[in-house]
Amino acid sequence: MSGSALYETFARAPLAFERGEGSWLVTEKGDRYLDFAAGIAVNSLGHGHPHLVAALKDQAEKLWHVSNLYEIPGQRRLGERLVEATFADKVFFTNSGAEALECAIKTARRYQFVTGHPERFRVITFEGAFHGRTLATIAAGGQYKYLEGFGPKVDGFDQVPFDDIDAAEKAITPETAAILLEPLQGEGGIRSFPLQSLKRLRQLCDSRGLLLIFDEVQCGIGRTGKLFAHEWAGVTPDLMAIAKGIGGGFPMGACLATDEAARGMTAGVHGTTFGGNPLAMAVGNAVLDVVLEDGFLDDVNRKALLFKQGLASVADEYPDVIEDIRGDGLMLGIKCAMPNGTVNGALRDQHLLAVPAGDNVIRLLPPLTVTDADIHEGLKRLRSAAKGLSEAVAAAAK
Ligand SMILES: Cc1ncc(COP(=O)(O)O)c(C=O)c1O
């Protein structure tokens, strides 16, 4: 056996955490790290949130799993609450984002099938997209680095340049079923579709009989300051995949659909063993209790502004390190003026955790419960890292 017993698929940082408290992670040795990675936008309510801990413990004492052969009251309740809070009429629960996307893609194809268009199965996606690591979702994401060596790319996905709506229109063929996008790309480098583009895509789908699918796995559940990012544009999709933040750290996802879009999803055509199990549903309901509380999202918006302004001022001070600040709400990106891996390493040296993304960006995704003090502390650490990097650049130039 070479190295560890684990697949070598992750380039893991040499850090192991033992516990977490709010926006902080603590190693076995007691070193504290400010966690602005939040498990890649998963720990929406930080670590050890008392309401989530209580909900999980309470459910764990009662019942863990029964399968979808039976009614699961917590699932029914979470489904109803998601329907109440969104465009959707129907929900299918999954264990992950990729499975939520698979469900959305299958639902779109099935809709076309049952409405007399079995020839429509293709989905248009945008460059820089990330929709997961299953065979279909790597094809949807279209990134060579994730497709290479895994055999023929699953058929049915056509990609156009980021935010090129004219190209999307031209790419529509008689076989097109849907258009799929993240309103705010995460892995692609914190790139938002202009609100106008989302409106145009909605019109395009309506006029051509296509379904519009939003992937809000990363940007949903309050991340951008609204429950879902697309709400800023005032348009709604036909289908939406969510995951990450809805579980607050418990693995879960969901595909949300209008009644019309879900027409083809009749008994037996799709399924899951674990999706929507009582433990996940207890936590999902607890996350919604907090995120839907009066004033919670207003506070996210207030903190996001504070953070973004602070980031902009660090960027002004160190243009040789930071080119630009981008993103919405608490889904922010630093476009780096040097390799983002170097910047990420310098942040980690300051015990500030962040996540590299495409387009030479570092993502900052603090828990939505981050405090003002945590934000100031994060900015202080970022400034120290930027200062050190800037001095190193100056010294190298001499
Ligand atoms: C936008 C988006 N879609 C889908 C996925 C896949 O989710 P999962 O890793 O839970 O399968 C991710 C994960 O990073 C994501 O960011």
mmCIF file of N, CA and C in Angstrom, residues 243-300:
data_model
loop_
_atom_site.group_PDB
_atom_site.id
_atom_site.type_symbol
_atom_site.label_atom_id
_atom_site.label_comp_id
_atom_site.label_asym_id
_atom_site.label_seq_id
_atom_site.Cartn_x
_atom_site.Cartn_y
_atom_site.Cartn_z
ATOM 1 N N ALA A 243 -28.262 21.743 -2.281
ATOM 2 C CA ALA A 243 -27.573 20.788 -1.386
ATOM 3 C C ALA A 243 -26.791 21.623 -0.364
ATOM 4 N N LYS A 244 -25.567 21.240 -0.099
ATOM 5 C CA LYS A 244 -24.660 21.981 0.780
ATOM 6 C C LYS A 244 -25.374 22.640 1.974
ATOM 7 N N GLY A 245 -25.655 23.939 1.884
ATOM 8 C CA GLY A 245 -26.139 24.720 3.022
ATOM 9 C C GLY A 245 -27.415 24.217 3.656
ATOM 10 N N ILE A 246 -28.268 23.521 2.915
ATOM 11 C CA ILE A 246 -29.543 23.063 3.486
ATOM 12 C C ILE A 246 -29.309 22.022 4.576
ATOM 13 N N GLY A 247 -28.171 21.313 4.498
ATOM 14 C CA GLY A 247 -27.883 20.297 5.519
ATOM 15 C C GLY A 247 -26.988 20.819 6.632
ATOM 16 N N GLY A 248 -26.444 22.011 6.445
ATOM 17 C CA GLY A 248 -25.591 22.599 7.482
ATOM 18 C C GLY A 248 -24.428 21.699 7.890
ATOM 19 N N GLY A 249 -24.095 20.697 7.077
ATOM 20 C CA GLY A 249 -23.008 19.770 7.411
ATOM 21 C C GLY A 249 -23.496 18.331 7.397
ATOM 22 N N PHE A 250 -24.798 18.140 7.429
ATOM 23 C CA PHE A 250 -25.340 16.780 7.266
ATOM 24 C C PHE A 250 -25.560 16.575 5.772
ATOM 25 N N PRO A 251 -25.079 15.443 5.202
ATOM 26 C CA PRO A 251 -25.164 15.297 3.739
ATOM 27 C C PRO A 251 -26.609 15.222 3.260
ATOM 28 N N MET A 252 -27.005 16.189 2.477
ATOM 29 C CA MET A 252 -28.333 16.137 1.872
ATOM 30 C C MET A 252 -28.447 17.112 0.711
ATOM 31 N N GLY A 253 -29.392 16.852 -0.160
ATOM 32 C CA GLY A 253 -29.669 17.738 -1.287
ATOM 33 C C GLY A 253 -31.119 17.587 -1.667
ATOM 34 N N ALA A 254 -31.536 18.349 -2.663
ATOM 35 C CA ALA A 254 -32.923 18.234 -3.121
ATOM 36 C C ALA A 254 -33.041 18.785 -4.523
ATOM 37 N N CYS A 255 -34.010 18.226 -5.252
ATOM 38 C CA CYS A 255 -34.382 18.799 -6.539
ATOM 39 C C CYS A 255 -35.778 19.368 -6.365
ATOM 40 N N LEU A 256 -35.923 20.647 -6.704
ATOM 41 C CA LEU A 256 -37.214 21.328 -6.586
ATOM 42 C C LEU A 256 -37.778 21.533 -7.985
ATOM 43 N N ALA A 257 -39.093 21.365 -8.113
ATOM 44 C CA ALA A 257 -39.699 21.446 -9.444
ATOM 45 C C ALA A 257 -41.078 22.084 -9.377
ATOM 46 N N THR A 258 -41.488 22.682 -10.494
ATOM 47 C CA THR A 258 -42.894 23.072 -10.598
ATOM 48 C C THR A 258 -43.694 21.795 -10.877
ATOM 49 N N ASP A 259 -45.000 21.878 -10.637
ATOM 50 C CA ASP A 259 -45.869 20.729 -10.948
ATOM 51 C C ASP A 259 -45.709 20.327 -12.401
ATOM 52 N N GLU A 260 -45.679 21.344 -13.282
ATOM 53 C CA GLU A 260 -45.586 21.091 -14.715
ATOM 54 C C GLU A 260 -44.285 20.349 -15.051
ATOM 55 N N ALA A 261 -43.162 20.864 -14.529
ATOM 56 C CA ALA A 261 -41.863 20.246 -14.849
ATOM 57 C C ALA A 261 -41.782 18.823 -14.325
ATOM 58 N N ALA A 262 -42.445 18.567 -13.191
ATOM 59 C CA ALA A 262 -42.345 17.238 -12.560
ATOM 60 C C ALA A 262 -43.374 16.253 -13.118
ATOM 61 N N ARG A 263 -44.073 16.637 -14.178
ATOM 62 C CA ARG A 263 -45.167 15.807 -14.723
ATOM 63 C C ARG A 263 -44.779 14.364 -15.017
ATOM 64 N N GLY A 264 -43.542 14.215 -15.488
ATOM 65 C CA GLY A 264 -43.138 12.857 -15.893
ATOM 66 C C GLY A 264 -42.626 12.007 -14.748
ATOM 67 N N MET A 265 -42.460 12.590 -13.575
ATOM 68 C CA MET A 265 -41.815 11.843 -12.483
ATOM 69 C C MET A 265 -42.865 11.084 -11.674
ATOM 70 N N THR A 266 -43.342 10.011 -12.290
ATOM 71 C CA THR A 266 -44.413 9.220 -11.682
ATOM 72 C C THR A 266 -43.826 8.038 -10.912
ATOM 73 N N ALA A 267 -44.685 7.305 -10.222
ATOM 74 C CA ALA A 267 -44.220 6.230 -9.328
ATOM 75 C C ALA A 267 -43.264 5.288 -10.047
ATOM 76 N N GLY A 268 -42.111 5.071 -9.424
ATOM 77 C CA GLY A 268 -41.159 4.078 -9.923
ATOM 78 C C GLY A 268 -40.119 4.590 -10.902
ATOM 79 N N VAL A 269 -40.274 5.819 -11.436
ATOM 80 C CA VAL A 269 -39.310 6.236 -12.461
ATOM 81 C C VAL A 269 -37.986 6.740 -11.863
ATOM 82 N N HIS A 270 -37.968 7.064 -10.584
ATOM 83 C CA HIS A 270 -36.729 7.536 -9.965
ATOM 84 C C HIS A 270 -36.772 7.118 -8.496
ATOM 85 N N GLY A 271 -35.616 7.078 -7.847
ATOM 86 C CA GLY A 271 -35.631 6.672 -6.447
ATOM 87 C C GLY A 271 -34.308 6.889 -5.760
ATOM 88 N N THR A 272 -34.269 6.581 -4.479
ATOM 89 C CA THR A 272 -33.056 6.703 -3.667
ATOM 90 C C THR A 272 -33.272 5.904 -2.387
ATOM 91 N N THR A 273 -32.209 5.283 -1.901
ATOM 92 C CA THR A 273 -32.340 4.578 -0.621
ATOM 93 C C THR A 273 -32.288 5.546 0.553
ATOM 94 N N PHE A 274 -31.249 6.393 0.530
ATOM 95 C CA PHE A 274 -31.013 7.232 1.714
ATOM 96 C C PHE A 274 -31.677 8.607 1.657
ATOM 97 N N GLY A 275 -31.894 9.105 0.421
ATOM 98 C CA GLY A 275 -32.355 10.493 0.278
ATOM 99 C C GLY A 275 -33.580 10.773 1.128
ATOM 100 N N GLY A 276 -33.551 11.879 1.863
ATOM 101 C CA GLY A 276 -34.706 12.285 2.665
ATOM 102 C C GLY A 276 -34.869 11.481 3.943
ATOM 103 N N ASN A 277 -33.782 10.897 4.446
ATOM 104 C CA ASN A 277 -33.957 10.065 5.642
ATOM 105 C C ASN A 277 -34.193 10.932 6.885
ATOM 106 N N PRO A 278 -34.751 10.343 7.945
ATOM 107 C CA PRO A 278 -35.196 11.154 9.087
ATOM 108 C C PRO A 278 -34.099 12.036 9.696
ATOM 109 N N LEU A 279 -32.854 11.537 9.744
ATOM 110 C CA LEU A 279 -31.786 12.353 10.342
ATOM 111 C C LEU A 279 -31.553 13.604 9.503
ATOM 112 N N ALA A 280 -31.420 13.407 8.175
ATOM 113 C CA ALA A 280 -31.172 14.543 7.285
ATOM 114 C C ALA A 280 -32.333 15.538 7.353
ATOM 115 N N MET A 281 -33.544 15.011 7.410
ATOM 116 C CA MET A 281 -34.709 15.894 7.416
ATOM 117 C C MET A 281 -34.795 16.713 8.703
ATOM 118 N N ALA A 282 -34.398 16.092 9.813
ATOM 119 C CA ALA A 282 -34.414 16.824 11.085
ATOM 120 C C ALA A 282 -33.454 18.008 11.005
ATOM 121 N N VAL A 283 -32.271 17.766 10.419
ATOM 122 C CA VAL A 283 -31.288 18.851 10.336
ATOM 123 C C VAL A 283 -31.741 19.894 9.310
ATOM 124 N N GLY A 284 -32.237 19.439 8.172
ATOM 125 C CA GLY A 284 -32.700 20.384 7.146
ATOM 126 C C GLY A 284 -33.786 21.293 7.685
ATOM 127 N N ASN A 285 -34.724 20.725 8.428
ATOM 128 C CA ASN A 285 -35.778 21.548 9.026
ATOM 129 C C ASN A 285 -35.195 22.540 10.032
ATOM 130 N N ALA A 286 -34.199 22.091 10.780
ATOM 131 C CA ALA A 286 -33.587 22.977 11.780
ATOM 132 C C ALA A 286 -32.842 24.126 11.098
ATOM 133 N N VAL A 287 -32.161 23.827 9.958
ATOM 134 C CA VAL A 287 -31.479 24.905 9.218
ATOM 135 C C VAL A 287 -32.512 25.938 8.765
ATOM 136 N N LEU A 288 -33.625 25.450 8.220
ATOM 137 C CA LEU A 288 -34.650 26.406 7.756
ATOM 138 C C LEU A 288 -35.231 27.217 8.916
ATOM 139 N N ASP A 289 -35.393 26.590 10.092
ATOM 140 C CA ASP A 289 -35.896 27.350 11.253
ATOM 141 C C ASP A 289 -35.076 28.616 11.433
ATOM 142 N N VAL A 290 -33.766 28.492 11.278
ATOM 143 C CA VAL A 290 -32.875 29.628 11.545
ATOM 144 C C VAL A 290 -32.841 30.579 10.349
ATOM 145 N N VAL A 291 -32.643 30.028 9.155
ATOM 146 C CA VAL A 291 -32.449 30.897 7.980
ATOM 147 C C VAL A 291 -33.724 31.690 7.663
ATOM 148 N N LEU A 292 -34.885 31.078 7.949
ATOM 149 C CA LEU A 292 -36.145 31.767 7.638
ATOM 150 C C LEU A 292 -36.622 32.676 8.780
ATOM 151 N N GLU A 293 -35.867 32.686 9.868
ATOM 152 C CA GLU A 293 -36.234 33.566 10.983
ATOM 153 C C GLU A 293 -36.247 35.017 10.506
ATOM 154 N N ASP A 294 -37.186 35.785 11.021
ATOM 155 C CA ASP A 294 -37.267 37.207 10.660
ATOM 156 C C ASP A 294 -35.930 37.903 10.882
ATOM 157 N N GLY A 295 -35.446 38.605 9.875
ATOM 158 C CA GLY A 295 -34.233 39.410 10.058
ATOM 159 C C GLY A 295 -32.937 38.666 9.793
ATOM 160 N N PHE A 296 -32.976 37.308 9.679
ATOM 161 C CA PHE A 296 -31.719 36.562 9.502
ATOM 162 C C PHE A 296 -31.028 36.972 8.202
ATOM 163 N N LEU A 297 -31.787 36.994 7.114
ATOM 164 C CA LEU A 297 -31.161 37.315 5.819
ATOM 165 C C LEU A 297 -30.778 38.797 5.745
ATOM 166 N N ASP A 298 -31.542 39.664 6.423
ATOM 167 C CA ASP A 298 -31.149 41.085 6.471
ATOM 168 C C ASP A 298 -29.770 41.197 7.108
ATOM 169 N N ASP A 299 -29.563 40.403 8.138
ATOM 170 C CA ASP A 299 -28.271 40.458 8.821
ATOM 171 C C ASP A 299 -27.155 39.897 7.942
ATOM 172 N N VAL A 300 -27.479 38.869 7.164
ATOM 173 C CA VAL A 300 -26.482 38.339 6.211
ATOM 174 C C VAL A 300 -26.082 39.460 5.249
#
